[in-house]
mmCIF file of C-alpha atoms in Angstrom:
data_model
loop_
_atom_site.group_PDB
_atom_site.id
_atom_site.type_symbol
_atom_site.label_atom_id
_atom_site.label_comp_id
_atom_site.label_asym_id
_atom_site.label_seq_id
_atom_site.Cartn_x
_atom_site.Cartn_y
_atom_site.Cartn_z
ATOM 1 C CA UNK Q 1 -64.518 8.965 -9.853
ATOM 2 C CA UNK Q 2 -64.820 12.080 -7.641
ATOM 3 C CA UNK Q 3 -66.198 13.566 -10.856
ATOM 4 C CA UNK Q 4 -69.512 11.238 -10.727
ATOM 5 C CA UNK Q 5 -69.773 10.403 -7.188
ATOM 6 C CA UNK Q 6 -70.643 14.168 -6.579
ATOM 7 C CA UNK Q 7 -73.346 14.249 -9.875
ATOM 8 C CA UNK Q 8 -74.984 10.733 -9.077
ATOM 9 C CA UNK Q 9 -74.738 11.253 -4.962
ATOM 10 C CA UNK Q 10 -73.386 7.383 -4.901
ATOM 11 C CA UNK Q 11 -70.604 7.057 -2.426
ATOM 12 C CA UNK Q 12 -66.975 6.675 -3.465
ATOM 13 C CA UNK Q 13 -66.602 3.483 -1.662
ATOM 14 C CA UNK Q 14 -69.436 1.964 -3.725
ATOM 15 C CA UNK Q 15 -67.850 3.199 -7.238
ATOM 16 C CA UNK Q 16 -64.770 1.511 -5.364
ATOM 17 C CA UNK Q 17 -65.968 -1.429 -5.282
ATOM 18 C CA UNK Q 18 -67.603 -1.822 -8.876
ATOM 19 C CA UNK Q 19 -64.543 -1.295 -10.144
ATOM 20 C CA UNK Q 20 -62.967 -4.241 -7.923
ATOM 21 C CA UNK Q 21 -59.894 -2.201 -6.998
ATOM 22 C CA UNK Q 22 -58.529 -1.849 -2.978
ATOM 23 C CA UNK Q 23 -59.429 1.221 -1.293
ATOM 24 C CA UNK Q 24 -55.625 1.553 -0.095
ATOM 25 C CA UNK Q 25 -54.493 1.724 -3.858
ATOM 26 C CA UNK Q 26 -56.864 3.945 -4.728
ATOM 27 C CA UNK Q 27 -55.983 6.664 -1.712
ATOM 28 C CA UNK Q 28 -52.220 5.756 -2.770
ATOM 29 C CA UNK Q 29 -53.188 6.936 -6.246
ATOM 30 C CA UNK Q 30 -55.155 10.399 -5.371
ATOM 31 C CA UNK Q 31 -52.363 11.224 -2.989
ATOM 32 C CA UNK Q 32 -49.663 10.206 -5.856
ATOM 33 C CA UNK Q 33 -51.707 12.456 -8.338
ATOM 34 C CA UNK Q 34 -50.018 15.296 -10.629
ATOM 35 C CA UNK Q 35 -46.897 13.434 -8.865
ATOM 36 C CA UNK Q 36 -43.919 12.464 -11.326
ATOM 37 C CA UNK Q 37 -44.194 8.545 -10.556
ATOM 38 C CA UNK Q 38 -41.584 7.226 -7.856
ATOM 39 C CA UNK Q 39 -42.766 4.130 -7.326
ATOM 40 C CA UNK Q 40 -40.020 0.980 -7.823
ATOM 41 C CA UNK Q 41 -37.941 3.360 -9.226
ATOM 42 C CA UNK Q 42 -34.691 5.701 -7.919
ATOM 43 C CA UNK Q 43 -35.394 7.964 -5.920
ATOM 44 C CA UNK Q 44 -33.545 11.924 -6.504
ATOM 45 C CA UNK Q 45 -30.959 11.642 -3.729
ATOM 46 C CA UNK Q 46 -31.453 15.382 -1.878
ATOM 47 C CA UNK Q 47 -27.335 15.660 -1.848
ATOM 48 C CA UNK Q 48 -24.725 14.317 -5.220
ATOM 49 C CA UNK Q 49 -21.436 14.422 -4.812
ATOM 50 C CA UNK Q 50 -20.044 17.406 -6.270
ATOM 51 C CA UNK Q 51 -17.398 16.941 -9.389
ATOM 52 C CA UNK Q 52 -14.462 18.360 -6.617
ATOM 53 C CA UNK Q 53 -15.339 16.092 -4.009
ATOM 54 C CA UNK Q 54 -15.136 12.614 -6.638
ATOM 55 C CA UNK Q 55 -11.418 14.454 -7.507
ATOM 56 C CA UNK Q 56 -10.822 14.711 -3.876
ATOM 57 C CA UNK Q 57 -11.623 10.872 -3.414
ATOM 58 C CA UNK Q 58 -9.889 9.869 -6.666
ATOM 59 C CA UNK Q 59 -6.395 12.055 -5.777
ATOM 60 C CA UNK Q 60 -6.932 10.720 -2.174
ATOM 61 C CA UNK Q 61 -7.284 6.814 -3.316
ATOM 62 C CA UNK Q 62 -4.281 8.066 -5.625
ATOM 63 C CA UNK Q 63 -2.058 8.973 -2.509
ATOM 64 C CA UNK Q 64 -2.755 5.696 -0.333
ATOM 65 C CA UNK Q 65 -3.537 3.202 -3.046
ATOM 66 C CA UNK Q 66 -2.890 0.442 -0.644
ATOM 67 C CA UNK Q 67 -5.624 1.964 1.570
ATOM 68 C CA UNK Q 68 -9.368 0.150 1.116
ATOM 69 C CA UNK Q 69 -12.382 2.060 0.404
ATOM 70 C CA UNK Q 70 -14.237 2.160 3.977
ATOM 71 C CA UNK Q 71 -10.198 3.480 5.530
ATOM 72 C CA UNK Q 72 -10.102 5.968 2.824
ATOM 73 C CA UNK Q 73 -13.492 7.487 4.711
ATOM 74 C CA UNK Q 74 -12.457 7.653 7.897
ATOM 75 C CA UNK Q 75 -8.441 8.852 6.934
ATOM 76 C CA UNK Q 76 -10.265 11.592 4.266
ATOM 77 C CA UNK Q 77 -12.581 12.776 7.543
ATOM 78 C CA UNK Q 78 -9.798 12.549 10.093
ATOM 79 C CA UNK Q 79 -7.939 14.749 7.570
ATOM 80 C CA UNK Q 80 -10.512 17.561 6.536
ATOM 81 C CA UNK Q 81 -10.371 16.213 2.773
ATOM 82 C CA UNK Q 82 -13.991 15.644 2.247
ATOM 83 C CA UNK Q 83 -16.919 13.964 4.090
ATOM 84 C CA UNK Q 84 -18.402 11.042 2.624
ATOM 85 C CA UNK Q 85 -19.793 7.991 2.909
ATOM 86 C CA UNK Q 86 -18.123 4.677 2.839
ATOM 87 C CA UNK Q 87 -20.681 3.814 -0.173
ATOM 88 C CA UNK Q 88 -19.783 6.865 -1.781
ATOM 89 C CA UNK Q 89 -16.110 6.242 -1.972
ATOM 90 C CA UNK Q 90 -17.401 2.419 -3.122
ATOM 91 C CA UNK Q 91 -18.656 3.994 -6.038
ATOM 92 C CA UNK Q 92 -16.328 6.800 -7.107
ATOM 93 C CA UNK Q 93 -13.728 4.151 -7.269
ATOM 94 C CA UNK Q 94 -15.692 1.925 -8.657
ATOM 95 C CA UNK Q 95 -17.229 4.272 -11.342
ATOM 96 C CA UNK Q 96 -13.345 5.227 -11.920
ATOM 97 C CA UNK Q 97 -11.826 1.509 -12.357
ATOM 98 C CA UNK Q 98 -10.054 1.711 -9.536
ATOM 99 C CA UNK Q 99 -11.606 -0.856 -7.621
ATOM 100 C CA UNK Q 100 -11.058 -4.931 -7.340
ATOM 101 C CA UNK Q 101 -14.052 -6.641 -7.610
ATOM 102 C CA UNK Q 102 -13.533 -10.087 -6.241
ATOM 103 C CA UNK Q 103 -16.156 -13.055 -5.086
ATOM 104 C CA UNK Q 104 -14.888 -13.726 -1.013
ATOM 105 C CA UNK Q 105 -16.033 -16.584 1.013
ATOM 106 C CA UNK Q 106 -17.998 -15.227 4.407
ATOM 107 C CA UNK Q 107 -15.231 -15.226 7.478
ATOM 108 C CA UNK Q 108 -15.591 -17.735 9.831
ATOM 109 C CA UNK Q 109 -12.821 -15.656 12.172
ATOM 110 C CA UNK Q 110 -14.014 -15.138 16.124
ATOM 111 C CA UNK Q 111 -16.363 -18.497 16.280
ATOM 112 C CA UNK Q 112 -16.046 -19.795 19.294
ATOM 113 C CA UNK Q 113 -13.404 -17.580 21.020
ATOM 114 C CA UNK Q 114 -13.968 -15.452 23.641
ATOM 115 C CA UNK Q 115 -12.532 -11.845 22.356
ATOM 116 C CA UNK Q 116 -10.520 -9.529 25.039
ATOM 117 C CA UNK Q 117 -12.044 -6.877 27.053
ATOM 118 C CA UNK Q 118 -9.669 -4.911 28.151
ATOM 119 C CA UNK Q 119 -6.410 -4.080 26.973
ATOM 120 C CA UNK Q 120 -2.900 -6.137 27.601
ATOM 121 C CA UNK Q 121 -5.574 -8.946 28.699
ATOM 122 C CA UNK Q 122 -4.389 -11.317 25.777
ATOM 123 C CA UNK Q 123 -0.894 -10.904 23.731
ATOM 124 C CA UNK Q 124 -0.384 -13.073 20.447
ATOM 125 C CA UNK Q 125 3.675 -13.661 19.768
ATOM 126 C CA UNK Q 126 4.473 -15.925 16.270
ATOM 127 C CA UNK Q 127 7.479 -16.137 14.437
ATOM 128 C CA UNK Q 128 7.605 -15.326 10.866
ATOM 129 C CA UNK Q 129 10.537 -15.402 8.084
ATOM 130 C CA UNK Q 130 11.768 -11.726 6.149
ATOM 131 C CA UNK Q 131 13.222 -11.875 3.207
ATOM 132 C CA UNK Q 132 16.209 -9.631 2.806
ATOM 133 C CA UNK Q 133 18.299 -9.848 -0.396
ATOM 134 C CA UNK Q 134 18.061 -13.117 -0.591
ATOM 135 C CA UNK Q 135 18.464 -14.187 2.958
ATOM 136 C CA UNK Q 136 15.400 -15.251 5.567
ATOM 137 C CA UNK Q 137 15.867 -13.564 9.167
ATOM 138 C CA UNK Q 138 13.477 -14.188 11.646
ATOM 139 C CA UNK Q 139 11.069 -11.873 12.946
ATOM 140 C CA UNK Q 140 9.191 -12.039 16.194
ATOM 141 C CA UNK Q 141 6.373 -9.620 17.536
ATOM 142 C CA UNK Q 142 3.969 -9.433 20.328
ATOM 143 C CA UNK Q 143 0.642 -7.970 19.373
ATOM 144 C CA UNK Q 144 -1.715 -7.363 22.500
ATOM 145 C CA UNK Q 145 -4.950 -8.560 21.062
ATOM 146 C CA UNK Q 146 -7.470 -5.921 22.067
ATOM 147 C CA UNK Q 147 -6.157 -3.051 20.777
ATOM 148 C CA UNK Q 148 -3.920 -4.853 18.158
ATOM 149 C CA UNK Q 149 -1.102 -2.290 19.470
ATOM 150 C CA UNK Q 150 2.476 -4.016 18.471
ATOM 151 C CA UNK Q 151 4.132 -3.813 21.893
ATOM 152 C CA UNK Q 152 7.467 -5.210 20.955
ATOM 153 C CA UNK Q 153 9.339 -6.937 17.582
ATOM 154 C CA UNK Q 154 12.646 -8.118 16.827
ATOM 155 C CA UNK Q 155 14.359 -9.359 13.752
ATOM 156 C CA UNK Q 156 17.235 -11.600 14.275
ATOM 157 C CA UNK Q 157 19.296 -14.367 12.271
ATOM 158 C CA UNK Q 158 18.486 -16.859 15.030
ATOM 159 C CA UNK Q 159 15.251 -17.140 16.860
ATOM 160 C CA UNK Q 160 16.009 -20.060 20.043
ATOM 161 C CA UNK Q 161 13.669 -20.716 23.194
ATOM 162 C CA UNK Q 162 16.202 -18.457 24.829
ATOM 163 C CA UNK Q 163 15.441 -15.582 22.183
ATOM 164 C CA UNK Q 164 12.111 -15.747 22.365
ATOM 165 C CA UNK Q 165 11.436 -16.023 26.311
ATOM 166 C CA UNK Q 166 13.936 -12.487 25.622
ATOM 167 C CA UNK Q 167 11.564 -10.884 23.432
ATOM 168 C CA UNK Q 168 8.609 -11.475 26.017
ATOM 169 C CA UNK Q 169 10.472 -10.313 28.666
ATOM 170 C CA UNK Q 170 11.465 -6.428 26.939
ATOM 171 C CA UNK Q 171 7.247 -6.802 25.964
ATOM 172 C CA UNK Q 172 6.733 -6.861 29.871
ATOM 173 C CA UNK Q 173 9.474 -4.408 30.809
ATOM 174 C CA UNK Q 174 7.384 -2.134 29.083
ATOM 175 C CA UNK Q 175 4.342 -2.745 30.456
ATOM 176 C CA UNK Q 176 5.710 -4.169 34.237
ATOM 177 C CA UNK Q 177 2.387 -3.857 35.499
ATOM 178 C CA UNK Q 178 0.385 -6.126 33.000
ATOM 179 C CA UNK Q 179 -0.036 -9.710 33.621
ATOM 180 C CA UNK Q 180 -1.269 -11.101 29.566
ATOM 181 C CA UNK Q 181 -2.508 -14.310 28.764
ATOM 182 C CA UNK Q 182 0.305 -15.113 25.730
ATOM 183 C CA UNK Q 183 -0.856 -16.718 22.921
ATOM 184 C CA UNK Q 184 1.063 -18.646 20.600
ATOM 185 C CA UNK Q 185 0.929 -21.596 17.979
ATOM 186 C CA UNK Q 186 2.773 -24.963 18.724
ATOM 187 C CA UNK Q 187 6.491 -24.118 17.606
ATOM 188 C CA UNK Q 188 9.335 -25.289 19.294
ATOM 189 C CA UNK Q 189 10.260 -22.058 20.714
ATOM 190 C CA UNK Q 190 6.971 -21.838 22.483
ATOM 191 C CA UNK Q 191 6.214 -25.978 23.737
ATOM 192 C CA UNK Q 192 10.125 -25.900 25.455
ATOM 193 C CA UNK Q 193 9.924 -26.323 29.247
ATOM 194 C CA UNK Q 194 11.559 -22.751 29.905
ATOM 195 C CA UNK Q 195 9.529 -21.407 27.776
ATOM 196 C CA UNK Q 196 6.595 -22.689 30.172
ATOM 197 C CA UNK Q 197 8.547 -22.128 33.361
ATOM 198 C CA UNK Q 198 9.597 -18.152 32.803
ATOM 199 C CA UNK Q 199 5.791 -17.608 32.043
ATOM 200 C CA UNK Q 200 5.115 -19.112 35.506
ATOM 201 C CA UNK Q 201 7.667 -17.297 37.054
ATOM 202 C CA UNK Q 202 5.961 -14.005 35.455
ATOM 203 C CA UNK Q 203 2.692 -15.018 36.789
ATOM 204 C CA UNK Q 204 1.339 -14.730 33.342
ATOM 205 C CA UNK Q 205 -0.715 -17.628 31.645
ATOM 206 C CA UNK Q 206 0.225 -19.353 27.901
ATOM 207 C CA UNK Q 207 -2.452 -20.954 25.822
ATOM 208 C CA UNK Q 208 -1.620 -22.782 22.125
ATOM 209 C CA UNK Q 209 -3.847 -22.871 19.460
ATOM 210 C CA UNK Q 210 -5.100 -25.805 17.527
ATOM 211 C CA UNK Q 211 -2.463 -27.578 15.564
ATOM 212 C CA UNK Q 212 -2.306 -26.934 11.686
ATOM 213 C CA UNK Q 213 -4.887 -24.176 12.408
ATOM 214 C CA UNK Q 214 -2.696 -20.646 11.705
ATOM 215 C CA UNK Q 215 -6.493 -19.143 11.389
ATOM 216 C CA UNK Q 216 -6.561 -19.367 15.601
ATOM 217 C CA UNK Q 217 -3.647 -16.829 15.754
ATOM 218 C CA UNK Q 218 -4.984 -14.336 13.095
ATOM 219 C CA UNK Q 219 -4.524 -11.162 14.919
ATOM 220 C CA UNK Q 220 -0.648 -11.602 14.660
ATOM 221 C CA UNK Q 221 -0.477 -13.479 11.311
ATOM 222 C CA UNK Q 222 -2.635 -10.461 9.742
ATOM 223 C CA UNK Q 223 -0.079 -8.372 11.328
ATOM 224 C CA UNK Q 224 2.795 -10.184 9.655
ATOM 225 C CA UNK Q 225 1.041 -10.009 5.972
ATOM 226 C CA UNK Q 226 0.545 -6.651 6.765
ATOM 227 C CA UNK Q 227 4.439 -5.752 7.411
ATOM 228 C CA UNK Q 228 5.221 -7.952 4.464
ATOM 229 C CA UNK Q 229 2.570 -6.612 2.062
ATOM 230 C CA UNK Q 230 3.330 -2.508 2.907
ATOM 231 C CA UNK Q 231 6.535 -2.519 3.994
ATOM 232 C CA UNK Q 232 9.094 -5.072 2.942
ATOM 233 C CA UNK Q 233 8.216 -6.243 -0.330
ATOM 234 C CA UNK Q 234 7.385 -2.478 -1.544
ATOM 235 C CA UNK Q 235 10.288 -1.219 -0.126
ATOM 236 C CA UNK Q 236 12.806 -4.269 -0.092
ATOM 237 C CA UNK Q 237 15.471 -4.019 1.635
ATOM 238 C CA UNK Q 238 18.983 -4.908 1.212
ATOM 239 C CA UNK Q 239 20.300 -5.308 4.513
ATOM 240 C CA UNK Q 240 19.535 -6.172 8.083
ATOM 241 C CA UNK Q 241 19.680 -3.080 9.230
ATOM 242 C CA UNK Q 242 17.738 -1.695 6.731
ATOM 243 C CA UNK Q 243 14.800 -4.180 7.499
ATOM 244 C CA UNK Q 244 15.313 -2.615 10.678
ATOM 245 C CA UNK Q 245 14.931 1.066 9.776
ATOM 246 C CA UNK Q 246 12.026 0.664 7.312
ATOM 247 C CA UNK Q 247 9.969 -2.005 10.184
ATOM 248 C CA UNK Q 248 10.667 0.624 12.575
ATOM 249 C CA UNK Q 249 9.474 3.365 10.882
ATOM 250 C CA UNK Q 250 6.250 0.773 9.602
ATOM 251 C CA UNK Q 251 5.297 0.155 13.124
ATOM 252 C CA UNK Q 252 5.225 3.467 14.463
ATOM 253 C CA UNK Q 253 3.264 4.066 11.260
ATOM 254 C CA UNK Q 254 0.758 0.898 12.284
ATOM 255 C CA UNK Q 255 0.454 1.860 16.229
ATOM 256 C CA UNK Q 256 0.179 5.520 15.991
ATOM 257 C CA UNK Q 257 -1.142 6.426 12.271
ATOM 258 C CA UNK Q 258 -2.740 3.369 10.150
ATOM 259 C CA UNK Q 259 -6.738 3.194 10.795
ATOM 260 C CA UNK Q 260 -7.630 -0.320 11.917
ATOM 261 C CA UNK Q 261 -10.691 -1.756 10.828
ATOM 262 C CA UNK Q 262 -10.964 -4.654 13.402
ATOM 263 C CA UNK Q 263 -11.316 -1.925 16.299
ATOM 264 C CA UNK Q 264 -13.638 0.666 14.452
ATOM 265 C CA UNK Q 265 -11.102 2.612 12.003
ATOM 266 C CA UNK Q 266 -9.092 4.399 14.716
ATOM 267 C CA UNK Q 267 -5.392 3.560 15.462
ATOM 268 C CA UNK Q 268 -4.339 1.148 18.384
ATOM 269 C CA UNK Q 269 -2.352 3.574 20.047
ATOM 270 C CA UNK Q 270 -5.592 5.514 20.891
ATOM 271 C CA UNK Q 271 -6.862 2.468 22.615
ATOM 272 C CA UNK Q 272 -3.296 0.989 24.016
ATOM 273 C CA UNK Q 273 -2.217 4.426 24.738
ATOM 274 C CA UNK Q 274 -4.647 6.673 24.649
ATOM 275 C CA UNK Q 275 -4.647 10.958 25.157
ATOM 276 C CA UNK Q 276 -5.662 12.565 27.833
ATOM 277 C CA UNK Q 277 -9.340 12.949 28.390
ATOM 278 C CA UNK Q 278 -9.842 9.252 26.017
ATOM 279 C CA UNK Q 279 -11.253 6.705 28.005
ATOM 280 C CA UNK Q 280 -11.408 4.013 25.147
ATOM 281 C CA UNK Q 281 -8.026 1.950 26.923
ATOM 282 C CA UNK Q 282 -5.350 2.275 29.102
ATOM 283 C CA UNK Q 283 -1.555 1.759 28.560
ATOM 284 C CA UNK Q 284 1.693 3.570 28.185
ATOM 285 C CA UNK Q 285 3.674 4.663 25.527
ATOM 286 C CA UNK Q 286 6.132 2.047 23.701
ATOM 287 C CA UNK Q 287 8.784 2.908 21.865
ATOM 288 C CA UNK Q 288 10.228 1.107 18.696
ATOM 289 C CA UNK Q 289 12.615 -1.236 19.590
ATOM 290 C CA UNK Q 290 16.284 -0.627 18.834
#
């Protein structure tokens, strides 16, 4: 077109329009021209993955195969493995086999509840059963809910009104500043009258969730299948103590090593206890309970 526009003297825009084509597509096509075509199609990426780095990720994801793709990220950065993407990992794994593909319903979790701001503001406290050799114990923790640092547990054959008001009171002796809204479902343990009057007495506030909805105290019940999933049932132990050990060791694994995705992949203690010079949170160190 260029071609006879300069031998006849007729304007471009008039050979334009004879040939009923916009003038945007045909500036798109003189600046594509002598251009491989890239249009609707892939794109070269300007970086690929080299064949150590997929290794990396596949001996890393070998290493923590409990671990999902977007922790195995953050835990490869933190760790000066390589530095990828989330997606990249997503399709290493995939490309490998390694990944379970599965069709999830959206969450519905947070609707309608107004989530902490600061930390030790809310603590959730359920009781769940462990299976040990054959025998259910009872085990009771107190999660605070902004950080989801565990700030106390116990596992014990019996778990009374009495028990429980114990466990929240070593949760506060380690935090005897803090003043939590607890958070609890409608057990027995937790709708007793002592129960109600030692939280008074505390000056601390209880609220209950909605009955036959265990989606209302998710923070803690995650916690539980979390304990259960990577700890006892992979490990099983065969006596009390044992449990004992092994949730000790779990929990100073959860609070001070374990990414958690709810609060931006980094571990609760550096929000419920952080380092000097971290201004995330505020909180002291807690110990594992003996």
């Amino acid at each position: 077109m260029r071609h006879w526009s300069q031998r006849t003297e007729i304007p471009l825009r008039r050979f334009i329009i004879w040939l009923g084509i916009a003038a945007s597509r045909f500036h798109d096509w003189r600046t594509r021209y002598g251009l491989a075509n890239e249009h609707n199609a892939l794109v070269p990426r300007d970086w690929w993955l080299e064949p150590w780095e997929k290794q990396a990720v596949l001996e890393f994801h070998a290493a923590h195969p409990l671990e999902g793709y977007r922790r195995l990220a953050f835990m490869m950065l933190d760790t000066d493995v390589v530095a990828v993407s989330p997606s990249s990992v997503y399709r290493v794994l995939c490309n490998a086999g390694l990944m379970k593909l599965h069709n999830s319903k959206p969450s519905l979790k947070g609707k309608g509840f107004q989530q902490p701001l600061r930390v030790h503001e809310h603590w959730h406290v359920d009781i769940s059963y462990i299976n040990v050799a054959g025998t259910f114990f009872y085990l009771c923790s107190l999660l605070d809910g902004c950080s989801r640092f565990l700030v106390h547990w116990e596992i014990r054959e019996s778990m009374t009104e009495a028990e429980v008001e114990t466990i929240v009171q070593r949760g506060r002796e380690r935090f005897p500043g803090e003043r939590p809204r607890i958070i609890s479902d409608n057990g027995p343990q937790f709708i007793a009258k002592d129960f109600k009057e030692i939280i008074r007495i505390c000056g601390m506030t209880h609220v209950r969730t909605s009955p036959y909805y265990p989606q209302s105290n998710g923070k803690i019940e995650r916690w539980h299948k979390t304990l259960k999933g990577e700890c006892i049932r992979v490990k099983t132990p065969l006596s009390l103590e044992e449990a004992r050990r092994l949730v000790t060791e779990f929990v100073a694994h959860y609070n001070e090593v374990r990414l958690h995705s709810a609060i931006g992949y980094v571990t609760p203690g550096q929000i419920g206890r952080p380092r000097s010079g971290d201004l995330r949170g505020a909180g002291s160190q807690v110990q594992p309970p003996v």
